Coordinates of C-alpha atoms in Angstrom, one line a residue:
X1 CA 184.5 82.4 90.3
X2 CA 187.3 84.0 88.4
X3 CA 186.3 86.2 85.5
X4 CA 182.6 86.3 86.5
X5 CA 180.7 89.5 87.0
X6 CA 177.8 89.8 89.3
X7 CA 174.8 91.7 87.9
X8 CA 171.2 92.5 88.6
X9 CA 168.7 92.0 85.9
X10 CA 165.2 93.5 85.9
X11 CA 162.3 91.3 84.6
X12 CA 159.1 93.0 83.5
X13 CA 155.9 91.0 83.5
X14 CA 152.2 91.6 83.5
X15 CA 152.2 91.5 87.3
X16 CA 155.0 94.0 87.7
X17 CA 158.8 94.1 87.7
X18 CA 161.2 91.9 89.7
X19 CA 165.0 91.9 90.2
X20 CA 167.1 88.8 89.6
X21 CA 170.7 88.3 90.8
X22 CA 173.0 86.4 88.4
X23 CA 176.5 86.0 87.1
X24 CA 177.4 86.7 83.5
X25 CA 178.8 83.1 83.3
X26 CA 175.5 81.5 84.4
X27 CA 173.7 79.3 81.9
X28 CA 170.5 80.9 80.6
X29 CA 168.6 77.9 82.0
X30 CA 169.7 79.1 85.5
X31 CA 168.2 82.5 84.7
X32 CA 164.9 80.9 83.8
X33 CA 164.8 79.0 87.1
X34 CA 165.5 82.2 89.1
X35 CA 162.9 84.1 87.2
X36 CA 160.5 81.3 87.9
X37 CA 161.3 81.4 91.7
X38 CA 161.4 85.2 92.0
X39 CA 158.0 85.8 90.3
X40 CA 156.4 82.7 91.8
X41 CA 155.2 81.5 88.5
X42 CA 153.1 78.4 88.0
X43 CA 154.8 77.1 84.9
X44 CA 157.9 77.3 82.8
X45 CA 155.8 78.2 79.8
X46 CA 157.3 81.7 79.3
X47 CA 160.0 83.4 77.2
X48 CA 162.4 86.2 77.9
X49 CA 163.3 88.9 75.4
X50 CA 165.7 91.8 75.5
X51 CA 163.4 94.2 73.7
X52 CA 159.7 95.2 73.9
X53 CA 159.1 94.1 70.3
X54 CA 160.1 90.6 71.3
X55 CA 162.6 90.1 68.5
X56 CA 165.7 89.3 70.5
X57 CA 164.8 86.2 72.4
X58 CA 166.9 84.5 75.2
X59 CA 166.5 80.8 74.9
X60 CA 166.7 78.4 77.8
X61 CA 169.9 76.4 77.5
X62 CA 172.4 74.7 79.8
X63 CA 175.3 75.4 77.4
X64 CA 174.9 79.1 76.5
X65 CA 175.8 81.7 79.1
X66 CA 174.3 85.1 79.8
X67 CA 177.4 86.9 78.5
X68 CA 176.7 85.3 75.1
X69 CA 173.7 87.7 74.9
X70 CA 175.8 90.7 76.0
X71 CA 173.7 91.2 79.1
X72 CA 174.8 94.0 81.4
X73 CA 174.1 95.0 85.0
X74 CA 170.7 96.7 85.2
X75 CA 169.3 95.5 81.8
X76 CA 165.6 95.1 81.5
X77 CA 164.2 91.8 80.3
X78 CA 160.6 91.3 79.1
X79 CA 158.6 88.2 80.1
X80 CA 155.7 86.8 78.0
X81 CA 153.7 83.6 78.2
X82 CA 153.9 80.8 75.5
X83 CA 150.7 79.6 73.8
X84 CA 148.5 81.5 76.3
X85 CA 150.0 79.9 79.4
X86 CA 148.7 81.2 82.8
X87 CA 151.8 82.2 84.6
X88 CA 150.4 83.4 87.9
X89 CA 148.0 82.0 90.4
X90 CA 144.5 83.4 90.0
X91 CA 141.5 82.6 92.3
X92 CA 139.2 82.1 89.4
X93 CA 141.6 80.1 87.3
X94 CA 140.8 76.4 87.2
X95 CA 143.4 73.8 87.3
X96 CA 142.5 72.7 83.8
X97 CA 143.8 76.1 82.4
X98 CA 147.1 75.8 84.2
X99 CA 147.7 72.4 82.9
X100 CA 147.1 73.5 79.3
X101 CA 150.3 75.5 79.6
X102 CA 152.4 72.3 79.2
X103 CA 150.5 70.9 76.3
X104 CA 150.5 71.2 72.6
X105 CA 148.0 73.8 71.2
X106 CA 145.9 71.1 69.6
X107 CA 145.6 68.9 72.7
X108 CA 142.7 69.0 75.2
X109 CA 143.8 69.3 78.8
X110 CA 142.9 66.7 81.3
X111 CA 140.3 67.4 84.0
X112 CA 142.7 66.7 86.9
X113 CA 146.3 67.4 87.7
X114 CA 148.7 65.2 85.8
X115 CA 150.2 62.2 87.7
X116 CA 152.9 59.7 86.8
X117 CA 150.2 57.0 86.2
X118 CA 146.6 57.5 85.1
X119 CA 144.2 56.8 88.0
X120 CA 142.7 53.4 88.0
X121 CA 139.0 53.4 87.3
X122 CA 137.3 50.9 89.7
X123 CA 133.7 51.1 88.4
X124 CA 134.4 50.1 84.8
X125 CA 131.4 48.3 83.3
X126 CA 132.9 45.4 81.4
X127 CA 131.1 43.6 78.6
X128 CA 128.9 40.6 79.6
X129 CA 131.0 38.3 77.5
X130 CA 134.2 39.3 79.4
X131 CA 132.4 38.6 82.7
X132 CA 131.5 35.1 81.5
X133 CA 135.0 34.3 80.3
X134 CA 136.6 35.5 83.5
X135 CA 134.6 32.7 85.3
X136 CA 135.7 30.0 82.8
X137 CA 138.7 27.8 83.7
X138 CA 140.0 28.1 80.2
X139 CA 142.0 24.9 80.2
X140 CA 141.7 22.6 77.1
X141 CA 140.6 19.1 78.2
X142 CA 142.2 16.1 76.5
X143 CA 141.1 12.5 76.4
X144 CA 143.2 9.5 77.4
X145 CA 145.6 8.6 74.6
X146 CA 145.4 4.8 74.1
X147 CA 148.9 4.6 72.6
X148 CA 150.9 6.8 75.0
X149 CA 149.0 6.8 78.3
X150 CA 149.9 3.8 80.6
X151 CA 147.4 4.5 83.4
X152 CA 143.8 3.7 84.1
X153 CA 140.8 5.9 83.1
X154 CA 141.0 7.8 86.4
X155 CA 144.7 8.7 86.0
X156 CA 146.4 11.6 84.3
X157 CA 149.8 12.1 82.7
X158 CA 151.6 14.6 80.5
X159 CA 150.0 13.1 77.4
X160 CA 146.4 13.7 78.5
X161 CA 146.6 16.5 81.1
X162 CA 144.7 19.7 80.3
X163 CA 146.5 22.3 78.1
X164 CA 146.7 26.0 78.8
X165 CA 144.5 28.1 76.5
X166 CA 147.6 29.7 74.9
X167 CA 149.3 26.4 74.1
X168 CA 151.1 27.0 70.7
X169 CA 150.8 23.4 69.6
X170 CA 147.0 23.3 70.1
X171 CA 146.5 26.6 68.3
X172 CA 148.7 25.5 65.4
X173 CA 147.0 22.2 65.1
X174 CA 143.5 23.8 64.9
X175 CA 144.7 26.6 62.6
X176 CA 144.2 29.3 65.1
X177 CA 146.5 32.2 64.1
X178 CA 146.2 34.4 67.2
X179 CA 145.4 33.5 70.8
X180 CA 142.3 35.1 72.3
X181 CA 142.7 38.2 74.5
X182 CA 141.6 36.4 77.6
X183 CA 144.2 33.7 76.9
X184 CA 146.8 36.4 76.6
X185 CA 145.6 37.8 80.0
X186 CA 146.0 34.3 81.6
X187 CA 149.4 33.9 80.0
X188 CA 150.6 37.3 81.1
X189 CA 149.1 37.1 84.6
X190 CA 150.4 33.6 85.6
X191 CA 148.9 34.0 89.0
X192 CA 150.2 37.5 89.6
X193 CA 148.7 41.0 89.3
X194 CA 149.1 42.6 85.9
X195 CA 148.5 46.2 84.7
X196 CA 148.0 47.0 81.0
X197 CA 148.9 50.4 79.7
X198 CA 148.2 51.6 76.2
X199 CA 151.1 53.1 74.1
X200 CA 151.3 56.9 73.9
X201 CA 153.2 59.0 71.3
X202 CA 152.6 62.3 73.0
X203 CA 154.7 64.3 75.3
X204 CA 153.7 63.8 79.0
X205 CA 152.2 67.0 80.3
X206 CA 153.2 68.7 83.5
X207 CA 157.0 68.7 83.2
X208 CA 158.3 71.9 84.9
X209 CA 162.0 71.5 84.2
X210 CA 162.0 73.3 80.9
X211 CA 159.7 75.3 78.6
X212 CA 157.1 73.4 76.7
X213 CA 157.8 71.9 73.3
X214 CA 159.3 73.0 70.9
X215 CA 161.5 75.1 73.3
X216 CA 162.4 72.1 75.5
X217 CA 162.0 68.4 76.1
X218 CA 163.6 65.9 78.5
X219 CA 163.8 62.2 79.1
X220 CA 161.0 62.4 81.7
X221 CA 158.3 63.8 79.3
X222 CA 159.6 62.5 76.0
X223 CA 157.7 59.5 74.6
X224 CA 159.9 56.5 73.9
X225 CA 160.7 55.2 70.5
X226 CA 158.1 52.8 69.0
X227 CA 159.0 49.4 67.7
X228 CA 156.2 47.8 65.7
X229 CA 155.5 44.2 66.5
X230 CA 152.9 41.8 65.2
X231 CA 150.2 41.6 67.9
X232 CA 150.0 37.9 69.2
X233 CA 146.4 38.2 70.4
X234 CA 143.1 39.5 69.2
X235 CA 140.1 40.9 71.0
X236 CA 137.6 39.2 68.6
X237 CA 138.3 35.7 67.2
X238 CA 135.5 35.4 64.7
X239 CA 132.8 37.5 62.9
X240 CA 129.5 35.6 62.2
X241 CA 126.8 37.1 60.0
X242 CA 123.5 35.6 61.0
X243 CA 122.1 35.0 57.4
X244 CA 123.2 35.6 53.8
X245 CA 120.4 38.0 53.1
X246 CA 122.2 40.7 55.2
X247 CA 125.1 40.7 52.8
X248 CA 123.0 40.4 49.7
X249 CA 120.8 43.3 50.8
X250 CA 124.0 45.4 51.3
X251 CA 125.4 44.4 47.9
X252 CA 122.2 45.4 46.1
X253 CA 123.4 49.0 46.1
X254 CA 126.7 48.1 44.4
X255 CA 124.9 45.8 41.9
X256 CA 122.5 48.7 41.0
X257 CA 125.1 51.5 40.7
X258 CA 128.7 50.0 40.6
X259 CA 129.6 52.4 43.4
X260 CA 131.3 51.3 46.7
X261 CA 129.3 51.3 49.9
X262 CA 130.0 51.4 53.7
X263 CA 127.9 50.1 56.5
X264 CA 127.9 49.7 60.3
X265 CA 127.5 46.2 61.8
X266 CA 125.0 45.8 64.7
X267 CA 125.0 42.7 66.9
X268 CA 126.4 41.4 70.1
X269 CA 129.5 39.7 71.5
X270 CA 129.4 36.1 72.7
X271 CA 131.8 33.3 73.6
X272 CA 133.3 31.5 70.7
X273 CA 133.2 27.8 71.1
X274 CA 136.0 26.9 68.7
X275 CA 138.8 29.1 70.3
X276 CA 139.9 28.8 73.9
X277 CA 138.5 31.7 75.8
X278 CA 137.5 33.3 72.5
X279 CA 135.0 36.0 71.6
X280 CA 132.7 36.1 68.6
X281 CA 131.0 39.1 67.1
X282 CA 127.5 38.0 66.0
X283 CA 126.1 40.4 63.3
X284 CA 122.3 40.8 63.3
X285 CA 121.8 44.0 61.3
X286 CA 123.6 46.2 58.9
X287 CA 123.0 50.0 58.8
X288 CA 124.2 52.3 56.0
X289 CA 125.0 55.8 57.3
X290 CA 124.7 58.9 55.0
X291 CA 127.6 58.8 52.6
X292 CA 128.8 59.9 49.2
X293 CA 129.9 57.0 47.1
X294 CA 132.2 56.6 44.2
X295 CA 133.8 53.7 42.2
X296 CA 137.0 54.0 44.2
X297 CA 136.2 56.2 47.2
X298 CA 133.8 56.9 50.0
X299 CA 133.0 59.9 52.1
X300 CA 130.8 59.8 55.2
X301 CA 128.4 62.6 56.1
X302 CA 127.0 63.6 59.5
X303 CA 124.2 61.2 60.6
X304 CA 121.3 63.1 62.4
X305 CA 119.8 59.7 63.5
X306 CA 123.0 58.2 65.0
X307 CA 122.0 58.6 68.6
X308 CA 118.4 57.4 68.0
X309 CA 119.7 54.3 66.2
X310 CA 122.0 53.5 69.1
X311 CA 119.0 53.7 71.5
X312 CA 116.9 51.5 69.3
X313 CA 119.7 49.0 69.1
X314 CA 120.1 49.0 72.8
X315 CA 116.4 48.3 73.3
X316 CA 116.9 45.2 71.2
X317 CA 120.0 44.1 73.1
X318 CA 122.3 45.1 70.2
X319 CA 125.3 47.4 69.8
X320 CA 127.6 48.6 67.0
X321 CA 130.3 45.8 66.8
X322 CA 132.1 46.8 63.5
X323 CA 132.0 48.4 60.1
X324 CA 131.9 46.9 56.6
X325 CA 132.8 48.2 53.2
X326 CA 132.9 47.0 49.6
X327 CA 135.9 47.0 47.2
X328 CA 134.5 45.3 44.2
X329 CA 135.1 45.7 40.4
X330 CA 133.2 43.5 38.0
X331 CA 135.3 41.1 35.9
X332 CA 132.8 39.1 33.8
X333 CA 129.2 40.3 34.0
X334 CA 127.9 37.2 32.3
X335 CA 129.6 34.9 34.9
X336 CA 129.1 37.3 37.8
X337 CA 132.7 37.3 38.7
X338 CA 134.7 40.2 40.3
X339 CA 138.4 41.1 40.1
X340 CA 140.9 39.8 42.6
X341 CA 142.4 43.0 44.0
X342 CA 143.7 42.2 47.5
X343 CA 146.3 39.6 48.6
X344 CA 149.9 38.9 49.6
X345 CA 151.2 40.5 46.4
X346 CA 149.2 43.7 46.8
X347 CA 147.6 44.6 50.1
X348 CA 145.0 43.3 52.6
X349 CA 144.0 46.7 53.9
X350 CA 145.3 50.0 52.7
X351 CA 146.9 52.5 55.0
X352 CA 143.8 54.8 54.8
X353 CA 141.5 51.8 55.7
X354 CA 143.8 51.0 58.7
X355 CA 143.6 54.5 59.9
X356 CA 139.8 54.4 59.6
X357 CA 139.7 51.1 61.5
X358 CA 142.0 52.6 64.2
X359 CA 139.7 55.6 64.4
X360 CA 136.6 53.4 64.9
X361 CA 138.4 51.2 67.5
X362 CA 139.4 54.3 69.4
X363 CA 135.7 55.3 69.4
X364 CA 134.8 51.9 70.8
X365 CA 137.4 51.1 73.5
X366 CA 137.3 47.8 75.4
X367 CA 136.6 48.0 79.1
X368 CA 139.3 46.0 81.0
X369 CA 139.8 45.6 84.7
X370 CA 143.5 45.1 84.3
X371 CA 144.1 48.4 82.5
X372 CA 145.3 51.3 84.5
X373 CA 143.0 53.6 82.6
X374 CA 140.1 51.2 82.6
X375 CA 140.2 50.5 78.9
X376 CA 142.5 48.5 76.7
X377 CA 142.2 47.7 73.0
X378 CA 138.9 47.4 71.2
X379 CA 136.5 44.7 70.0
X380 CA 135.4 46.7 67.0
X381 CA 135.9 44.7 63.8
X382 CA 136.5 45.6 60.2
X383 CA 135.0 43.6 57.3
X384 CA 135.9 44.1 53.7
X385 CA 133.8 42.6 50.8
X386 CA 136.1 42.0 47.9
X387 CA 137.0 39.3 45.3
X388 CA 139.0 36.2 46.3
X389 CA 141.5 34.2 44.2
X390 CA 138.6 32.5 42.4
X391 CA 137.1 35.9 41.5
X392 CA 134.1 35.3 43.8
X393 CA 132.7 37.8 46.3
X394 CA 133.8 36.9 49.8
X395 CA 134.2 38.5 53.3
X396 CA 137.6 39.3 54.9
X397 CA 137.7 40.3 58.6
X398 CA 140.4 42.3 60.4
X399 CA 141.3 44.4 63.4
X400 CA 144.3 46.7 63.8
X401 CA 146.7 46.4 66.7
X402 CA 146.8 48.5 69.8
X403 CA 150.0 50.1 68.4
X404 CA 148.0 51.2 65.3
X405 CA 145.3 52.6 67.5
X406 CA 147.8 54.7 69.4
X407 CA 149.5 55.9 66.2
X408 CA 146.0 57.0 64.9
X409 CA 144.9 58.5 68.1
X410 CA 148.0 60.6 68.5
X411 CA 147.9 61.7 64.8
X412 CA 151.2 60.0 63.9
X413 CA 150.1 57.7 61.1
X414 CA 149.2 59.1 57.7
X415 CA 148.1 57.4 54.4
X416 CA 150.3 57.4 51.3
X417 CA 149.3 58.4 47.8
X418 CA 151.3 55.9 45.7
X419 CA 151.5 52.8 47.9
X420 CA 148.3 51.6 49.7
X421 CA 150.3 49.0 51.6
X422 CA 152.5 51.6 53.3
X423 CA 151.7 54.2 55.9
X424 CA 153.7 57.4 56.5
X425 CA 155.0 58.5 59.9
X426 CA 154.4 62.2 60.4
X427 CA 157.5 64.4 60.9
X428 CA 158.1 66.3 64.1
X429 CA 157.1 70.0 64.0
X430 CA 156.8 72.9 66.3
X431 CA 153.2 71.8 67.1
X432 CA 153.9 68.1 67.7
X433 CA 156.8 65.9 68.7
X434 CA 156.8 62.5 66.9
X435 CA 159.0 59.7 68.3
X436 CA 161.1 57.5 66.1
X437 CA 159.2 54.5 64.7
X438 CA 161.0 51.2 63.9
X439 CA 159.9 47.9 62.5
X440 CA 161.9 44.6 62.1
X441 CA 162.8 42.9 58.9
X442 CA 165.4 40.3 57.8
X443 CA 168.6 41.5 56.3
X444 CA 170.6 39.8 53.6
X445 CA 172.0 37.3 56.2
X446 CA 168.6 36.3 57.5
X447 CA 168.9 38.2 60.8
X448 CA 166.1 40.4 62.2
X449 CA 167.2 44.0 62.4
X450 CA 165.4 47.1 63.4
X451 CA 164.7 49.5 60.6
X452 CA 163.9 53.2 61.2
X453 CA 161.2 54.1 58.8
X454 CA 159.0 56.9 57.6
X455 CA 157.1 54.5 55.4
X456 CA 155.8 51.6 57.4
X457 CA 154.2 48.4 56.0
X458 CA 150.7 48.3 57.4
X459 CA 150.9 44.5 57.6
X460 CA 152.6 45.0 60.9
X461 CA 149.4 46.7 62.2
X462 CA 146.9 44.1 61.1
X463 CA 145.3 41.2 62.9
X464 CA 143.3 38.6 60.9
X465 CA 139.8 37.8 62.1
X466 CA 137.9 35.0 60.3
X467 CA 134.6 36.0 59.0
X468 CA 131.7 33.9 57.7
X469 CA 127.9 33.5 57.3
X470 CA 125.9 31.3 59.6
X471 CA 124.2 28.1 58.2
X472 CA 120.6 27.1 58.2
X473 CA 120.6 26.1 61.8
X474 CA 121.2 29.6 63.1
X475 CA 118.1 31.4 64.5
X476 CA 118.5 35.0 63.3
X477 CA 117.6 38.1 65.4
X478 CA 115.7 39.7 62.4
X479 CA 113.7 38.3 59.5
X480 CA 115.9 37.2 56.6
X481 CA 112.9 37.9 54.2
X482 CA 112.8 41.6 55.0
X483 CA 112.1 43.7 51.8
X484 CA 112.0 47.2 53.3
X485 CA 114.6 49.5 51.7
X486 CA 117.6 50.4 53.8
X487 CA 118.1 54.0 54.9
X488 CA 120.0 56.7 53.0
X489 CA 119.8 55.1 49.6
X490 CA 118.9 57.7 46.9
X491 CA 117.9 55.1 44.3
X492 CA 114.7 54.3 42.6
X493 CA 112.9 51.4 44.3
X494 CA 115.3 51.9 47.3
X495 CA 113.5 54.8 48.9
X496 CA 111.9 54.6 52.4
X497 CA 108.3 55.7 51.9
X498 CA 104.9 55.0 53.4
X499 CA 104.1 53.0 50.3
X500 CA 107.2 50.8 50.8
X501 CA 106.2 50.3 54.5
X502 CA 102.7 49.2 53.5
X503 CA 104.1 46.8 50.9
X504 CA 106.6 45.4 53.4
X505 CA 103.9 44.7 56.0
X506 CA 101.6 43.0 53.3
X507 CA 104.5 40.8 52.1
X508 CA 105.3 39.5 55.6
X509 CA 103.7 36.3 57.0
X510 CA 103.1 38.0 60.4
X511 CA 103.2 41.5 61.8
X512 CA 106.1 40.4 64.1
X513 CA 108.1 39.3 61.0
X514 CA 107.4 42.6 59.3
X515 CA 108.7 44.5 62.4
X516 CA 111.7 42.3 62.9
X517 CA 113.9 44.6 60.8
X518 CA 116.2 47.4 62.2
X519 CA 115.5 49.6 59.1
X520 CA 111.7 49.4 59.6
X521 CA 112.0 50.3 63.3
X522 CA 114.2 53.2 62.5
X523 CA 111.8 54.4 59.9
X524 CA 108.9 54.3 62.4
X525 CA 110.9 56.7 64.6
X526 CA 112.2 59.0 61.9
X527 CA 109.5 59.3 59.2
X528 CA 108.3 62.8 58.5
X529 CA 104.6 62.0 58.4
X530 CA 104.1 60.6 62.0
X531 CA 107.3 59.7 63.8
X532 CA 106.9 57.5 66.8
X533 CA 108.8 58.2 70.1
X534 CA 111.1 55.7 71.8
X535 CA 108.5 55.4 74.6
X536 CA 105.9 54.4 72.1
X537 CA 108.2 51.9 70.4
X538 CA 109.5 50.3 73.6
X539 CA 106.8 47.6 73.8
X540 CA 107.4 46.7 70.2
X541 CA 111.2 46.5 70.7
X542 CA 110.6 44.1 73.6
X543 CA 108.2 42.0 71.5
X544 CA 110.8 41.7 68.7
X545 CA 113.6 40.9 71.1
X546 CA 111.5 38.1 72.7
X547 CA 109.9 37.0 69.4
X548 CA 106.5 37.5 71.0
X549 CA 104.0 37.6 68.1
X550 CA 101.0 38.2 70.4
X551 CA 102.6 41.2 72.0
X552 CA 103.5 42.6 68.6
X553 CA 99.9 42.2 67.4
X554 CA 98.6 43.9 70.5
X555 CA 101.0 46.8 69.9
X556 CA 99.7 47.1 66.4
X557 CA 96.3 48.1 67.7
X558 CA 97.7 51.1 69.5
X559 CA 96.3 54.4 68.2
X560 CA 99.7 55.9 67.2
X561 CA 100.7 53.0 64.9
X562 CA 97.1 52.4 63.7
X563 CA 97.1 55.9 62.4
X564 CA 100.5 55.5 60.7
X565 CA 99.4 52.2 59.1
X566 CA 96.2 53.8 57.8
X567 CA 98.3 56.7 56.2
X568 CA 100.6 54.1 54.7
X569 CA 97.7 52.2 53.2
X570 CA 96.2 55.4 51.7
X571 CA 99.6 56.5 50.3
X572 CA 100.0 53.1 48.6
X573 CA 96.6 53.3 47.0
X574 CA 97.1 56.9 45.9
X575 CA 100.5 56.1 44.4
X576 CA 99.2 53.0 42.6
X577 CA 96.4 55.0 40.9
X578 CA 98.8 57.8 40.0
X579 CA 101.8 55.8 38.8
X580 CA 100.2 52.9 36.9
X581 CA 100.0 54.6 33.4
X582 CA 103.5 56.0 33.5
X583 CA 104.8 52.6 34.5
X584 CA 103.1 50.9 31.6
X585 CA 104.5 53.6 29.2
X586 CA 107.9 53.2 30.7
X587 CA 108.0 49.5 30.1
X588 CA 106.9 50.0 26.6
X589 CA 109.3 52.8 25.9
X590 CA 112.3 51.0 27.4
X591 CA 111.9 47.9 25.1
X592 CA 113.6 49.5 22.1
X593 CA 116.6 50.6 24.2
X594 CA 117.5 47.0 25.0
X595 CA 118.1 46.1 21.4
X596 CA 119.6 49.5 20.3
X597 CA 123.2 50.1 19.4
X598 CA 124.0 51.5 22.8
X599 CA 122.4 51.9 26.2
X600 CA 122.6 55.7 26.1
X601 CA 121.2 56.1 22.6
X602 CA 118.3 53.7 23.0
X603 CA 117.3 55.2 26.3
X604 CA 117.3 58.7 24.9
X605 CA 115.3 57.7 21.8
X606 CA 112.7 56.2 24.1
X607 CA 111.8 59.6 25.5
X608 CA 110.6 60.9 22.1
X609 CA 112.1 63.9 20.4
X610 CA 114.9 64.1 23.0
X611 CA 112.7 65.4 25.7
X612 CA 113.6 62.8 28.3
X613 CA 116.1 59.9 28.6
X614 CA 115.8 56.7 30.7
X615 CA 118.7 55.7 32.9
X616 CA 119.9 52.2 31.8
X617 CA 120.4 51.2 35.5
X618 CA 117.5 52.5 37.6
X619 CA 115.1 53.3 34.7
X620 CA 114.5 56.8 36.0
X621 CA 113.3 59.4 33.5
X622 CA 115.6 62.4 33.2
X623 CA 115.4 65.7 31.4
X624 CA 117.4 65.9 28.2
X625 CA 119.6 68.7 29.7
X626 CA 121.1 66.3 32.4
X627 CA 124.2 64.3 31.5
X628 CA 123.8 62.1 34.6
X629 CA 120.9 60.4 36.2
X630 CA 119.2 62.6 38.9
X631 CA 118.3 59.5 40.9
X632 CA 121.4 57.3 41.0
X633 CA 124.1 59.7 39.5
X634 CA 124.9 57.2 36.7
X635 CA 126.4 58.9 33.6
X636 CA 124.1 59.1 30.6
X637 CA 126.3 56.9 28.3
X638 CA 127.8 54.7 31.0
X639 CA 126.5 51.4 29.6

């Protein structure tokens, strides 16, 4: 080549120095390739510098030449790894460490070498409801139409032939907004093999044609642009709460404090009779994890009993099927109405709530035989308790789409401060590459056009799930008359104690009814006085699951529970003897506060000389120096 000068460059690394032949007109990317081959490196995750202080870097480029960096024959270049990459083969180095060289610093490396497609997991344990639906024909049977059909009762024509489960006319006629997931599988499959892959917004690891991001990226490893579409199917078609007492018990906290509350729904999945090949989430219990509540916010704390609760639920044939939260503001206390906050004009779920829903759905993936990874989507549901257009408390059910799950899983979707109905797409940085995100909207001419957006309407990510409460004919898993306080409530008369356990057992008609409560079973295993092991509780769990009163009574005679029951009886007697006088005094003292000029003034006067004041909500006696109730955190002059 005319005008080109041949030169030899020395490259110094941790393993020694190597010589590389090159022309001054070669692209710097060619130099990186020759260094890779000469030193027998395992990755392109390295940089080259002209000085030991690593200030003059030579970047890998196909357009820049070596002469642009004023390199001369015999110059020394210094090689260093990027982000701790392992450049040389080492006998003790696992393949996991090598793969990490291609990934972002915050990513966790896979356990095996990267391949173009994730290995198909053969031994995926699918849900029982899915196994049942795979065996169902799924077609919608129709009766002979007397007006249109011209054949006898044994014939069939286009007017009475069975419909496919995804038939749009049938779904619209029966007000079914989304087809079921199994209907979607039948429609997509159409007699052929299908493979489902979840969307990914991350750079594919293992590309050796360039240094890792942010120094290089190519079409092979770059994630494609994302176009948000409304999901036409849903994994769960209905949420059924077994009895109204579940919701009322949950709302008792908001009614006592005015603070919002979050809970986890425990139940099972079952076929839904009203939707072709549909799935219904049947809610049997509601558990409130440790949390810090406010009037407009919630914050979850670590739950030390999470694993134990899951084991207890599994012993009853239950699992966590969703989460529920309140968004309630009182409107008219006399009428018991609440404000209408959510709707078409405002928002159904905020961006932060969508991110939370996506996080939960990622924690509970749906096993699917047609997915290349073994999992696709999620059956985990979201239920919001809010006010409807008539200002009455009602339930709204949702799921977020698989696209939203991917955006949340890959850390792309963020909440916004000023607009709850909009989510923000993270900007690309040196630590993370973020693909372009589009959504479709109609322009001034009525045409659908793709819009590149940083602020995305979360309505594109939502899937409606009807939610309701079962009628009187439903046989609940647990007793609707349970009076034992739920866990993690720091409120007067809401504390789990031995006295409360004794009162709960005495109030129940039978011992089986008293034990048919998830909160009671969890308290038996976690109380500080005499906790019972899972092995000791297993016969009781089986009796509750089978509704076997005789087996429950037999378990009651076991020494471990007989001792705990005796301690509960003694605690109830002791508390009654100790608390009776203060209770009478409290009722007498609290009478003047009801007719006083204000809730705070009357309660404070009841204590006498300002020594104590009574909370107007929970009636707890507080010292005069406290401005908020020690028991329920209600401000002193809140009412």
